[in-house]
Amino acid sequence: MTRARIAVDAMGGDYAPDEIVAGALRASEELDADILLVGDPVPIQRYLKEHAPTAKPQIVEAGDVVAMGEEPLTALKKKPKASINVAMDLVKAGAADAVVSAGHSGAAMAAALLRLGRLPGIDRPAIGAVLPTLIPGKSVLVLDVGANVDCRPKYLEQFAVMGSIYSQYVLDVEDPKVGLLNIGEEDCKGNDLALKAHQLLRQNRQISFLGNAEGRDVLSGQFDVVVCDGFIGNVLLKFAESLGSVLLQILREELPRGWRGQLGTALLRPNLRKIKQRIDHAEHGGGLLLGVDGICIISHGSSQAPSIFNAIRLAKEAVDHRVSERIQACYQQAVAVEDQA
Amino acid sequence: MTRARIAVDAMGGDYAPDEIVAGALRASEELDADILLVGDPVPIQRYLKEHAPTAKPQIVEAGDVVAMGEEPLTALKKKPKASINVAMDLVKAGAADAVVSAGHSGAAMAAALLRLGRLPGIDRPAIGAVLPTLIPGKSVLVLDVGANVDCRPKYLEQFAVMGSIYSQYVLDVEDPKVGLLNIGEEDCKGNDLALKAHQLLRQNRQISFLGNAEGRDVLSGQFDVVVCDGFIGNVLLKFAESLGSVLLQILREELPRGWRGQLGTALLRPNLRKIKQRIDHAEHGGGLLLGVDGICIISHGSSQAPSIFNAIRLAKEAVDHRVSERIQACYQQAVAVEDQA
């Protein structure tokens, strides 16, 4: 296996470039991967000089950046030297295997589509997010969480196939169980999209479809992959992330009440820090854009060094396990079977 | 003001009739309302004899019940004497002002539609759920949470108007701020439904529309009313409820680690109980079916006495504040304005 080469968009994100560079430096020390920092060398070098004078990361110059408020397509065209464009071009040219970006997520997706293109057999790429479940050590992959706001049933079927491959090869789940996000367990439940997608998923032989997953089942650990349209997935993901802070606020308000509360809270400080970590989304890394011809990890705009490190690790694992090739192979097989029929 | 008369479906729910009767008895003691217990007198009397021998609640006989697995419309036709049918008939006949049921929610909704009918001007009734927010003492009304899985933009507009009235008169919010559940703050964001609904909400003079509410904004306290289609609302509500147990489990696992953890947790026991209460959905009561000609509270199937009590209190408040009449008046006004234009 050759070493994975990860292009990191050093200019994207609320804490760019400092936190991005910090996460990338840690990754190049701890992971068996080559990191390419894509961005403006001046602030990157300034950071290195101050915080890591001995580090010699590879820097690929990209003078421009797509700002958060910009309309993605216009910005990408107007700025061919934007860091996200340059990073994608590295993958396109075969000089890198994957891109990690915490910048404008719409721009990252558009750049991936325009520069790398879709995998054959995939109508719409999807963004997958990995959430923790009630079962310790077990996570669930939810997709799409924002790439496609209006979906057709067959897109959801494709999400299920791509999600299963990712779950199996990157998250190490043997025979991943797939659920369709829906409002009831019964097959006859749902809106028009869910009803039609249910039929397709039932018939698909490439996945293990368990049936409908209600809102309460998403984090139960019963399912390894949950598919939904990108509108509801995005709402759900952002809702889940906000609940972390709701809970932390409740703890902050209620725990220290009374003298017993004060004392107990003081004693529990280390355990509370661990709870905050488990709840906090910042630790989780990022979403994977599945279905484009290359590996792209789209991180939160608010990502700091630990998230960037995790995102790079995700990217490396996706590269090492040849996720794109496997999805492609799966669809070539499917097309071949259809041709025979 | 006359006393509100509440018909309680004693046979509906996982813990019927015992827990339903217990909640109803508490309501008739503590609330200024007349309670009618609708159901099979035999198990009701058995419960009373054992647990409240001096209580003399009014019982309205209804020998049948719609079971959880039944197809609502068929069951309601086949069983005219089902408790939910009899309860709705009491409202229709003017013998009660409101219905509370923890039974089959599809059947409750269908019975309300068939027996009470929609309010003039309302295309689709919606179920509203009240959730706590980050701001102590402030809640948010989310609707629809399950009545309509496929929505048109104008339904969402009607949900916003009905929700504002409910928020103002029952939840005591002056000038309720309305949000549209969406995937971005910008007006141009969203799926087809959200984009069109956004336009209608912007133009509507009967509500204070604040703009889009992302998943993370739902519980922020910025919005008093959040509208969405019943598919996403249902998924979100069930997801939120399940997160309560996820968080409690994390606390149970992490807090007592180590001797400091054990001691701290012991000291915090009373405060942890309060946290559990704040998180636990069982305390919240139920959803209000808005847009039918009468007041209906649809409680969780898993409701026990405290939830039933809360549901009855909700019903009483909706009756006392004449929510149905106000919605109707609002639409008569709107129709009149349209006719003039």
XYZ file of C-alpha atoms in Angstrom:
682
model
C 0.000 0.000 0.000
C 1.384 3.418 -0.915
C 1.218 6.272 1.596
C -1.958 8.318 1.395
C -1.363 11.889 0.247
C -3.824 14.361 1.763
C -4.299 17.901 0.483
C -5.447 20.118 3.357
C -7.196 23.411 2.566
C -5.216 25.601 4.946
C -7.311 28.708 4.225
C -10.816 27.316 4.876
C -12.608 27.652 8.210
C -13.179 30.085 11.051
C -9.753 29.362 12.564
C -7.740 29.191 9.353
C -4.893 28.965 8.838
C -3.508 28.545 12.387
C -5.717 25.715 13.695
C -5.731 23.972 10.325
C -1.941 24.014 10.171
C -1.733 22.804 13.786
C -4.023 19.834 13.031
C -2.107 19.051 9.856
C 1.255 19.088 11.630
C -0.041 16.654 14.242
C -1.361 14.410 11.467
C 1.962 14.345 9.654
C 3.661 13.339 12.896
C 1.164 10.713 14.031
C -0.324 9.291 10.848
C 1.357 7.357 8.115
C 0.399 9.899 5.453
C 1.870 12.764 3.431
C 0.215 16.106 4.087
C 0.094 18.917 1.542
C -0.859 22.290 3.004
C -2.712 24.276 0.354
C -2.889 28.025 0.875
C -1.161 31.344 1.204
C 2.450 30.614 2.307
C 2.834 33.909 4.201
C 0.430 33.291 7.127
C 1.284 29.582 7.099
C 5.010 30.338 7.455
C 4.260 32.942 10.099
C 2.413 30.314 12.140
C 5.191 27.757 11.639
C 7.902 30.197 12.668
C 6.121 30.954 15.906
C 4.763 27.517 16.881
C 6.711 24.836 15.047
C 10.018 26.261 13.833
C 11.484 22.828 13.030
C 8.493 21.571 11.018
C 8.924 21.467 7.243
C 5.477 20.699 5.821
C 4.927 20.672 2.074
C 3.120 23.846 1.083
C 1.245 24.228 -2.200
C 0.662 27.877 -2.966
C -2.913 29.072 -3.415
C -3.340 32.793 -3.031
C -7.127 33.047 -2.937
C -9.930 31.776 -0.722
C -13.714 31.385 -1.068
C -15.284 33.392 1.755
C -18.272 32.117 3.770
C -20.800 34.547 2.300
C -19.906 33.996 -1.356
C -22.093 32.197 -3.883
C -20.098 28.979 -4.483
C -20.248 28.604 -8.269
C -19.485 32.241 -9.008
C -16.650 32.310 -6.482
C -15.074 29.096 -7.782
C -15.076 30.419 -11.350
C -13.837 33.860 -10.380
C -11.039 32.422 -8.239
C -9.284 29.536 -10.006
C -6.447 29.862 -7.484
C -8.737 29.575 -4.468
C -7.289 27.045 -2.016
C -10.228 24.643 -2.443
C -9.829 24.674 -6.241
C -6.092 24.097 -6.014
C -6.591 21.239 -3.529
C -9.103 19.507 -5.818
C -6.781 19.986 -8.785
C -4.049 18.128 -6.887
C -6.362 15.114 -6.642
C -7.462 15.460 -10.240
C -3.806 15.545 -11.366
C -2.963 12.489 -9.273
C -0.674 14.457 -6.959
C -2.918 13.864 -3.932
C -5.482 11.214 -2.961
C -7.837 13.238 -0.805
C -8.918 16.735 0.183
C -9.781 17.989 3.673
C -11.482 21.380 3.992
C -13.197 23.285 6.792
C -14.082 26.129 4.456
C -17.374 26.992 2.735
C -19.013 23.570 2.478
C -21.110 24.481 -0.557
C -17.958 25.613 -2.332
C -16.088 22.427 -1.369
C -18.918 20.308 -2.762
C -19.181 22.344 -5.937
C -15.403 22.269 -6.446
C -15.403 18.478 -6.002
C -18.220 18.070 -8.513
C -16.724 20.440 -11.055
C -13.112 19.303 -10.767
C -13.379 15.615 -9.864
C -16.825 14.762 -11.240
C -19.273 12.106 -10.092
C -18.490 8.413 -9.983
C -20.158 6.504 -12.816
C -23.540 5.167 -11.658
C -24.003 7.862 -9.008
C -26.596 10.543 -9.734
C -25.917 12.695 -6.682
C -23.000 12.681 -4.256
C -23.994 12.800 -0.597
C -22.399 14.038 2.601
C -22.200 11.432 5.355
C -21.858 12.256 9.047
C -20.795 9.779 11.700
C -22.663 10.081 15.010
C -22.090 8.180 18.258
C -24.829 5.762 19.373
C -26.183 4.455 22.673
C -23.927 1.412 22.296
C -20.412 2.396 23.424
C -17.895 2.218 20.582
C -20.589 1.879 17.934
C -21.390 4.726 15.581
C -23.951 5.372 12.879
C -23.387 6.921 9.463
C -26.187 9.302 8.461
C -26.395 10.469 4.859
C -27.204 12.766 3.165
C -26.689 15.596 5.666
C -26.816 18.493 3.269
C -25.714 17.945 -0.302
C -29.170 17.342 -1.833
C -32.173 19.191 -0.486
C -34.652 17.579 -2.880
C -34.139 13.880 -3.494
C -35.558 11.167 -5.706
C -36.042 7.639 -4.341
C -33.117 6.261 -6.358
C -30.741 8.820 -4.853
C -31.577 7.435 -1.420
C -30.894 3.944 -2.731
C -27.483 5.081 -3.963
C -26.782 6.715 -0.592
C -27.520 3.343 1.022
C -25.058 1.510 -1.217
C -22.311 4.117 -0.775
C -22.956 4.307 2.958
C -22.728 0.530 3.312
C -19.378 0.448 1.550
C -18.045 3.264 3.710
C -19.370 1.648 6.872
C -17.858 -1.708 5.985
C -14.413 -0.595 4.831
C -13.759 2.574 6.821
C -15.815 2.100 9.975
C -15.066 -1.642 10.040
C -18.657 -2.816 10.318
C -19.265 -6.319 9.072
C -22.514 -6.482 7.092
C -23.768 -2.942 7.873
C -27.467 -2.677 8.692
C -29.213 0.033 6.693
C -32.270 1.997 7.831
C -34.487 4.482 6.014
C -35.308 7.547 8.121
C -39.079 7.523 8.453
C -42.003 8.308 10.749
C -43.001 4.746 11.613
C -41.644 1.239 11.641
C -44.282 -0.173 9.318
C -43.457 -0.485 5.620
C -46.577 1.487 4.685
C -45.530 4.595 6.665
C -43.980 7.746 5.269
C -44.152 10.524 2.753
C -44.062 9.931 -0.965
C -40.248 9.860 -1.120
C -39.906 7.461 1.803
C -42.553 5.061 0.496
C -40.883 4.762 -2.903
C -37.355 4.603 -1.483
C -38.492 1.845 0.876
C -39.461 -0.342 -2.084
C -36.119 0.192 -3.812
C -34.157 -0.524 -0.639
C -36.150 -3.728 0.000
C -35.271 -5.026 -3.435
C -31.600 -4.033 -3.417
C -29.347 -7.085 -3.011
C -26.164 -5.084 -2.380
C -27.198 -3.899 1.059
C -28.689 -5.311 4.268
C -31.849 -3.260 4.596
C -33.370 -3.561 8.051
C -36.394 -1.313 7.429
C -37.512 2.092 8.606
C -35.603 3.991 11.283
C -37.688 6.439 13.304
C -36.169 9.572 14.808
C -35.704 7.745 18.080
C -33.853 4.849 16.400
C -31.105 6.893 14.756
C -28.803 6.799 17.782
C -30.027 3.468 19.164
C -27.175 1.471 17.658
C -29.586 -0.824 15.763
C -28.547 0.738 12.462
C -25.083 1.277 10.993
C -26.262 3.437 8.104
C -29.337 5.689 8.026
C -30.345 7.281 4.729
C -32.474 10.394 4.274
C -32.696 13.428 2.024
C -30.168 16.181 2.617
C -32.759 18.612 3.947
C -33.889 16.500 6.864
C -30.375 15.138 7.400
C -28.974 18.637 7.703
C -31.709 19.742 10.108
C -31.204 16.616 12.201
C -27.414 16.962 12.345
C -27.508 20.613 13.371
C -30.254 19.856 15.888
C -28.172 17.023 17.386
C -25.131 19.259 17.659
C -27.114 21.976 19.402
C -28.501 19.501 21.928
C -24.995 18.980 23.220
C -24.855 22.585 24.342
C -28.418 22.423 25.665
C -27.439 19.518 27.902
C -24.199 21.149 29.008
C -26.143 24.262 29.926
C -28.654 22.229 31.946
C -25.745 20.582 33.764
C -24.127 23.955 34.446
C -27.397 25.298 35.828
C -28.564 22.346 37.888
C -25.464 20.544 39.143
C -23.951 23.197 41.431
C -27.204 24.013 43.281
C -26.822 23.918 47.100
C -23.684 23.112 49.094
C -23.868 19.414 48.208
C -24.130 20.422 44.573
C -21.113 22.720 44.858
C -18.981 20.058 46.493
C -20.185 17.254 44.231
C -19.539 19.315 41.120
C -16.024 20.121 42.280
C -15.320 16.420 42.819
C -16.731 15.546 39.416
C -14.783 18.095 37.425
C -12.577 15.547 35.546
C -15.568 13.322 34.727
C -17.576 16.310 33.540
C -14.772 17.226 31.183
C -15.011 13.735 29.693
C -18.769 14.115 29.306
C -18.267 17.411 27.532
C -15.860 15.674 25.168
C -18.285 12.848 24.411
C -21.059 15.310 23.696
C -19.060 17.919 21.879
C -19.217 17.689 18.136
C -15.861 19.408 17.669
C -14.159 16.098 18.301
C -15.904 14.248 15.503
C -13.977 15.469 12.484
C -16.147 15.918 9.477
C -18.456 14.617 6.846
C -17.347 12.557 3.902
C -18.497 13.535 0.459
C -19.393 10.195 -1.113
C -19.929 9.682 -4.812
C -17.344 11.994 -6.341
C -14.247 10.661 -8.060
C -11.875 11.243 -5.149
C -11.969 11.448 -1.371
C -13.214 14.687 0.179
C -13.741 15.362 3.857
C -15.857 18.417 4.591
C -15.244 19.646 8.127
C -17.176 22.101 10.227
C -16.372 25.765 9.710
C -15.676 25.932 13.445
C -13.070 23.142 13.314
C -9.964 23.520 15.425
C -6.791 21.419 15.422
C -8.270 18.209 16.976
C -11.132 18.155 14.443
C -8.760 18.752 11.562
C -6.560 15.934 12.795
C -9.587 13.623 12.950
C -10.708 14.717 9.503
C -7.287 13.932 8.067
C -7.366 10.516 9.736
C -10.808 9.872 8.207
C -9.446 10.860 4.806
C -6.450 8.578 5.187
C -8.680 5.643 6.127
C -10.961 6.261 3.177
C -7.926 6.357 0.872
C -6.309 3.273 2.398
C -9.540 1.317 2.039
C -10.083 2.477 -1.531
C -13.653 3.652 -0.865
C -14.069 5.381 -4.235
C -12.857 2.351 -6.190
C -15.138 0.057 -4.225
C -18.192 2.232 -4.880
C -17.282 2.340 -8.537
C -16.780 -1.434 -8.689
C -20.099 -1.951 -6.997
C -21.886 0.121 -9.623
C -20.060 -1.463 -12.528
C -21.231 -4.817 -11.209
C -24.774 -3.493 -10.870
C -24.724 -2.109 -14.397
C -23.387 -5.443 -15.686
C -26.188 -7.339 -13.912
C -28.769 -4.947 -15.372
C -27.326 -5.390 -18.850
C -27.622 -9.148 -18.546
C -31.227 -8.946 -17.388
C -66.154 31.897 31.966
C -67.818 28.492 32.214
C -65.872 25.484 33.499
C -64.033 23.561 30.803
C -65.400 20.048 30.279
C -62.713 17.576 29.204
C -63.482 14.134 27.769
C -60.592 11.789 28.587
C -60.154 8.614 26.528
C -59.650 6.207 29.412
C -58.926 3.238 27.150
C -56.160 4.729 25.003
C -52.449 4.248 25.725
C -49.989 1.656 26.954
C -51.002 2.173 30.593
C -54.775 2.460 30.083
C -56.998 2.600 31.931
C -55.153 2.750 35.296
C -52.663 5.573 34.637
C -55.184 7.525 32.594
C -57.743 7.374 35.382
C -55.083 8.340 37.941
C -54.110 11.413 35.912
C -57.758 12.336 35.389
C -58.560 12.068 39.097
C -55.679 14.381 39.944
C -56.885 16.836 37.302
C -60.415 16.892 38.684
C -59.004 17.632 42.128
C -56.474 20.277 41.134
C -57.891 21.956 38.052
C -61.022 24.005 37.704
C -62.503 21.650 35.091
C -65.059 18.857 34.737
C -63.587 15.543 33.668
C -65.541 12.897 31.748
C -63.891 9.481 31.732
C -64.775 7.725 28.474
C -64.334 3.966 28.423
C -65.278 0.568 29.734
C -66.741 1.103 33.234
C -65.626 -2.303 34.532
C -61.822 -1.804 34.627
C -62.304 1.869 35.500
C -64.438 0.981 38.510
C -62.002 -1.757 39.469
C -59.195 0.795 39.541
C -61.299 3.269 41.527
C -62.337 0.682 44.094
C -58.744 -0.198 44.757
C -57.027 3.181 44.573
C -59.614 5.927 45.070
C -62.723 4.453 46.725
C -64.180 7.871 47.545
C -63.742 9.346 44.071
C -66.878 9.689 41.984
C -65.767 10.653 38.485
C -68.269 10.919 35.659
C -67.937 7.895 33.428
C -69.262 7.795 29.870
C -69.557 4.221 28.670
C -67.628 3.174 25.572
C -67.164 -0.552 25.239
C -64.642 -0.651 22.396
C -61.120 0.578 21.761
C -58.923 1.121 18.676
C -55.800 -0.996 19.154
C -52.297 0.269 18.261
C -51.854 -1.985 15.222
C -55.218 -1.234 13.590
C -55.686 0.791 10.417
C -57.335 3.960 11.780
C -60.135 4.584 9.272
C -61.301 0.969 9.122
C -61.179 0.632 12.897
C -63.111 3.855 13.495
C -65.884 2.758 11.107
C -66.044 -0.772 12.461
C -66.157 0.448 16.050
C -68.552 3.373 16.436
C -68.464 2.789 20.204
C -64.675 2.955 20.436
C -63.679 5.281 23.273
C -62.034 7.804 20.914
C -65.210 7.991 18.782
C -67.444 8.417 21.824
C -65.135 11.128 23.225
C -65.219 13.083 19.958
C -69.003 12.720 19.797
C -69.265 14.357 23.224
C -67.508 17.436 21.831
C -69.573 17.363 18.651
C -72.782 17.208 20.713
C -71.645 20.103 22.928
C -71.404 17.906 26.020
C -67.624 18.397 26.273
C -65.166 21.066 25.116
C -62.047 18.994 24.561
C -60.695 15.475 24.145
C -57.499 14.054 25.639
C -56.246 10.706 24.309
C -53.028 8.697 24.667
C -54.349 6.042 22.289
C -53.531 5.378 18.615
C -52.598 8.880 17.441
C -53.593 8.247 13.830
C -56.999 7.112 15.018
C -57.388 10.153 17.275
C -56.581 12.451 14.379
C -58.884 10.634 11.987
C -61.709 10.601 14.542
C -61.272 14.340 15.096
C -61.363 15.014 11.368
C -64.352 12.757 10.715
C -66.419 13.759 13.734
C -65.462 17.386 14.358
C -64.269 18.449 10.915
C -61.737 21.098 9.950
C -62.072 24.754 10.851
C -63.096 26.896 7.879
C -60.010 28.276 6.127
C -57.760 25.433 7.295
C -56.695 22.884 4.687
C -54.858 20.531 7.016
C -54.903 20.312 10.799
C -51.460 20.013 12.403
C -50.085 18.542 15.601
C -48.059 20.962 17.687
C -45.471 19.922 20.271
C -44.057 22.198 22.938
C -40.334 21.775 23.633
C -38.171 23.476 26.275
C -35.492 25.901 25.050
C -32.074 27.061 26.224
C -33.742 30.063 27.879
C -35.165 28.924 31.234
C -38.954 29.157 31.334
C -39.217 29.720 27.583
C -40.588 27.040 25.291
C -41.006 26.634 21.556
C -44.022 25.263 19.697
C -43.042 23.045 16.772
C -45.675 22.099 14.224
C -46.517 19.930 12.358
C -45.016 16.941 14.187
C -46.837 14.192 12.392
C -50.278 14.924 10.958
C -49.177 15.714 7.388
C -46.258 13.885 5.829
C -46.447 15.714 2.506
C -47.151 19.423 2.726
C -47.844 22.297 0.390
C -46.402 25.747 1.123
C -49.799 27.146 2.119
C -50.237 24.438 4.768
C -47.036 25.636 6.419
C -48.409 29.171 6.313
C -51.580 28.002 8.051
C -49.495 26.160 10.656
C -47.699 29.441 11.343
C -50.960 31.324 11.891
C -52.476 28.619 14.116
C -49.212 28.235 16.019
C -48.977 31.969 16.646
C -52.489 32.037 18.078
C -51.767 29.066 20.316
C -48.455 30.531 21.423
C -50.042 33.881 22.218
C -53.157 32.731 24.044
C -52.159 29.431 25.634
C -48.407 29.805 26.113
C -48.755 33.523 26.962
C -46.190 34.779 24.464
C -46.655 38.363 23.425
C -46.060 38.737 19.670
C -44.743 35.196 18.995
C -41.722 35.017 16.682
C -42.201 32.479 13.895
C -39.404 30.543 12.177
C -39.414 28.234 9.179
C -37.348 25.085 9.713
C -34.652 25.193 7.057
C -31.028 24.360 6.251
C -29.641 27.885 6.257
C -30.424 31.353 7.531
C -30.446 32.988 4.111
C -33.795 33.488 2.368
C -32.532 31.650 -0.732
C -31.780 28.410 1.165
C -33.915 25.292 1.257
C -35.811 22.673 -0.665
C -38.690 23.498 -2.936
C -41.277 23.468 -0.134
C -39.192 25.672 2.154
C -38.427 28.226 -0.563
C -42.097 28.667 -1.449
C -43.278 28.640 2.155
C -40.668 31.281 2.983
C -42.255 33.670 0.460
C -45.753 33.138 1.874
C -44.580 33.614 5.453
C -42.713 36.816 4.556
C -45.880 38.300 3.083
C -48.262 37.197 5.828
C -49.352 40.158 7.993
C -50.974 38.025 10.713
C -47.694 36.663 12.061
C -44.245 37.933 13.077
C -42.014 35.966 10.753
C -38.375 36.116 11.824
C -36.964 33.992 8.983
C -35.418 30.549 8.683
C -34.661 28.445 11.738
C -31.820 25.948 11.298
C -31.735 22.688 13.242
C -29.490 24.308 15.832
C -31.899 27.240 16.314
C -34.986 25.224 17.222
C -34.163 25.085 20.939
C -32.233 28.353 21.087
C -35.182 30.344 22.422
C -34.999 32.812 19.508
C -38.229 31.419 18.071
C -41.607 30.873 19.734
C -43.114 28.921 16.846
C -41.237 26.769 14.312
C -43.139 25.397 11.318
C -42.210 22.385 9.207
C -43.851 19.497 7.408
C -45.106 16.635 9.545
C -42.479 14.207 8.292
C -39.475 16.182 9.427
C -41.301 17.408 12.536
C -42.061 13.853 13.585
C -38.494 12.681 12.983
C -37.133 15.675 14.907
C -39.481 15.216 17.853
C -38.724 11.512 18.238
C -35.025 12.199 17.811
C -35.148 14.876 20.520
C -36.964 12.548 22.884
C -34.422 9.797 22.358
C -31.542 12.171 22.999
C -32.814 12.587 26.526
C -32.044 8.935 27.218
C -28.755 9.080 25.325
C -27.624 11.948 27.531
C -28.842 10.304 30.713
C -26.935 7.176 29.752
C -23.740 9.161 29.182
C -24.192 10.711 32.637
C -24.777 7.296 34.206
C -21.637 5.918 32.548
C -19.249 8.805 33.103
C -20.242 10.490 36.357
C -19.505 7.715 38.873
C -16.014 6.862 37.549
C -13.349 6.789 40.284
C -13.799 7.473 44.015
C -14.256 11.205 43.460
C -16.915 10.342 40.902
C -18.700 7.978 43.291
C -18.726 10.509 46.102
C -19.624 13.438 43.848
C -22.473 11.506 42.246
C -23.868 10.560 45.642
C -23.823 14.213 46.722
C -25.501 15.271 43.508
C -28.340 12.770 43.599
C -31.146 15.344 44.194
C -29.796 17.666 41.499
C -29.472 14.771 39.046
C -33.112 13.911 39.631
C -34.025 17.447 38.638
C -31.891 17.152 35.509
C -33.636 13.921 34.589
C -36.964 15.704 34.962
C -35.901 18.587 32.762
C -34.702 16.187 30.077
C -37.462 13.620 30.311
C -40.230 14.024 27.804
C -42.783 12.179 29.951
C -43.389 15.365 31.867
C -44.418 17.373 28.841
C -47.993 16.226 28.292
C -48.911 16.027 24.676
C -49.414 17.562 21.312
C -52.327 19.757 20.384
C -54.221 19.025 17.236
C -54.762 22.482 15.753
C -57.242 23.226 12.996
C -60.130 20.929 13.843
C -63.403 22.263 15.186
C -62.740 21.431 18.827
C -59.786 20.969 21.169
C -57.871 17.677 20.991
C -54.742 16.798 22.894
C -52.898 13.781 21.555
C -50.629 12.325 24.217
C -47.828 9.820 23.923
C -48.834 6.169 23.971
C -46.431 5.754 26.880
C -48.143 8.442 28.971
C -48.549 7.821 32.676
C -50.524 9.797 35.238
C -48.309 12.952 35.318
C -48.394 13.275 31.520
C -52.135 12.762 31.422
C -52.562 15.421 34.093
C -50.431 17.817 32.045
C -52.366 16.979 28.895
C -55.648 17.738 30.638
C -54.238 21.030 31.873
C -53.172 21.903 28.326
C -56.675 21.078 27.107
C -58.252 23.228 29.781
C -56.027 26.171 28.889
C -56.827 25.824 25.212
C -60.547 25.757 26.039
C -60.354 28.687 28.473
C -58.486 30.776 25.901
C -60.892 29.847 23.105
C -58.120 28.776 20.727
C -60.453 27.287 18.120
C -62.677 30.387 17.998
C -59.627 32.617 17.659
C -58.209 30.609 14.767
C -61.602 30.694 13.103
C -61.936 34.440 13.637
C -58.484 34.969 12.217
C -59.400 33.132 9.037
C -62.759 34.853 8.682
C -60.905 38.147 8.838
C -58.387 36.916 6.288
C -61.142 35.717 3.972
C -62.910 39.080 4.346
C -59.699 40.955 3.477
C -59.208 38.729 0.435
C -62.783 39.326 -0.687
C -62.291 43.101 -0.494
C -59.068 42.918 -2.485
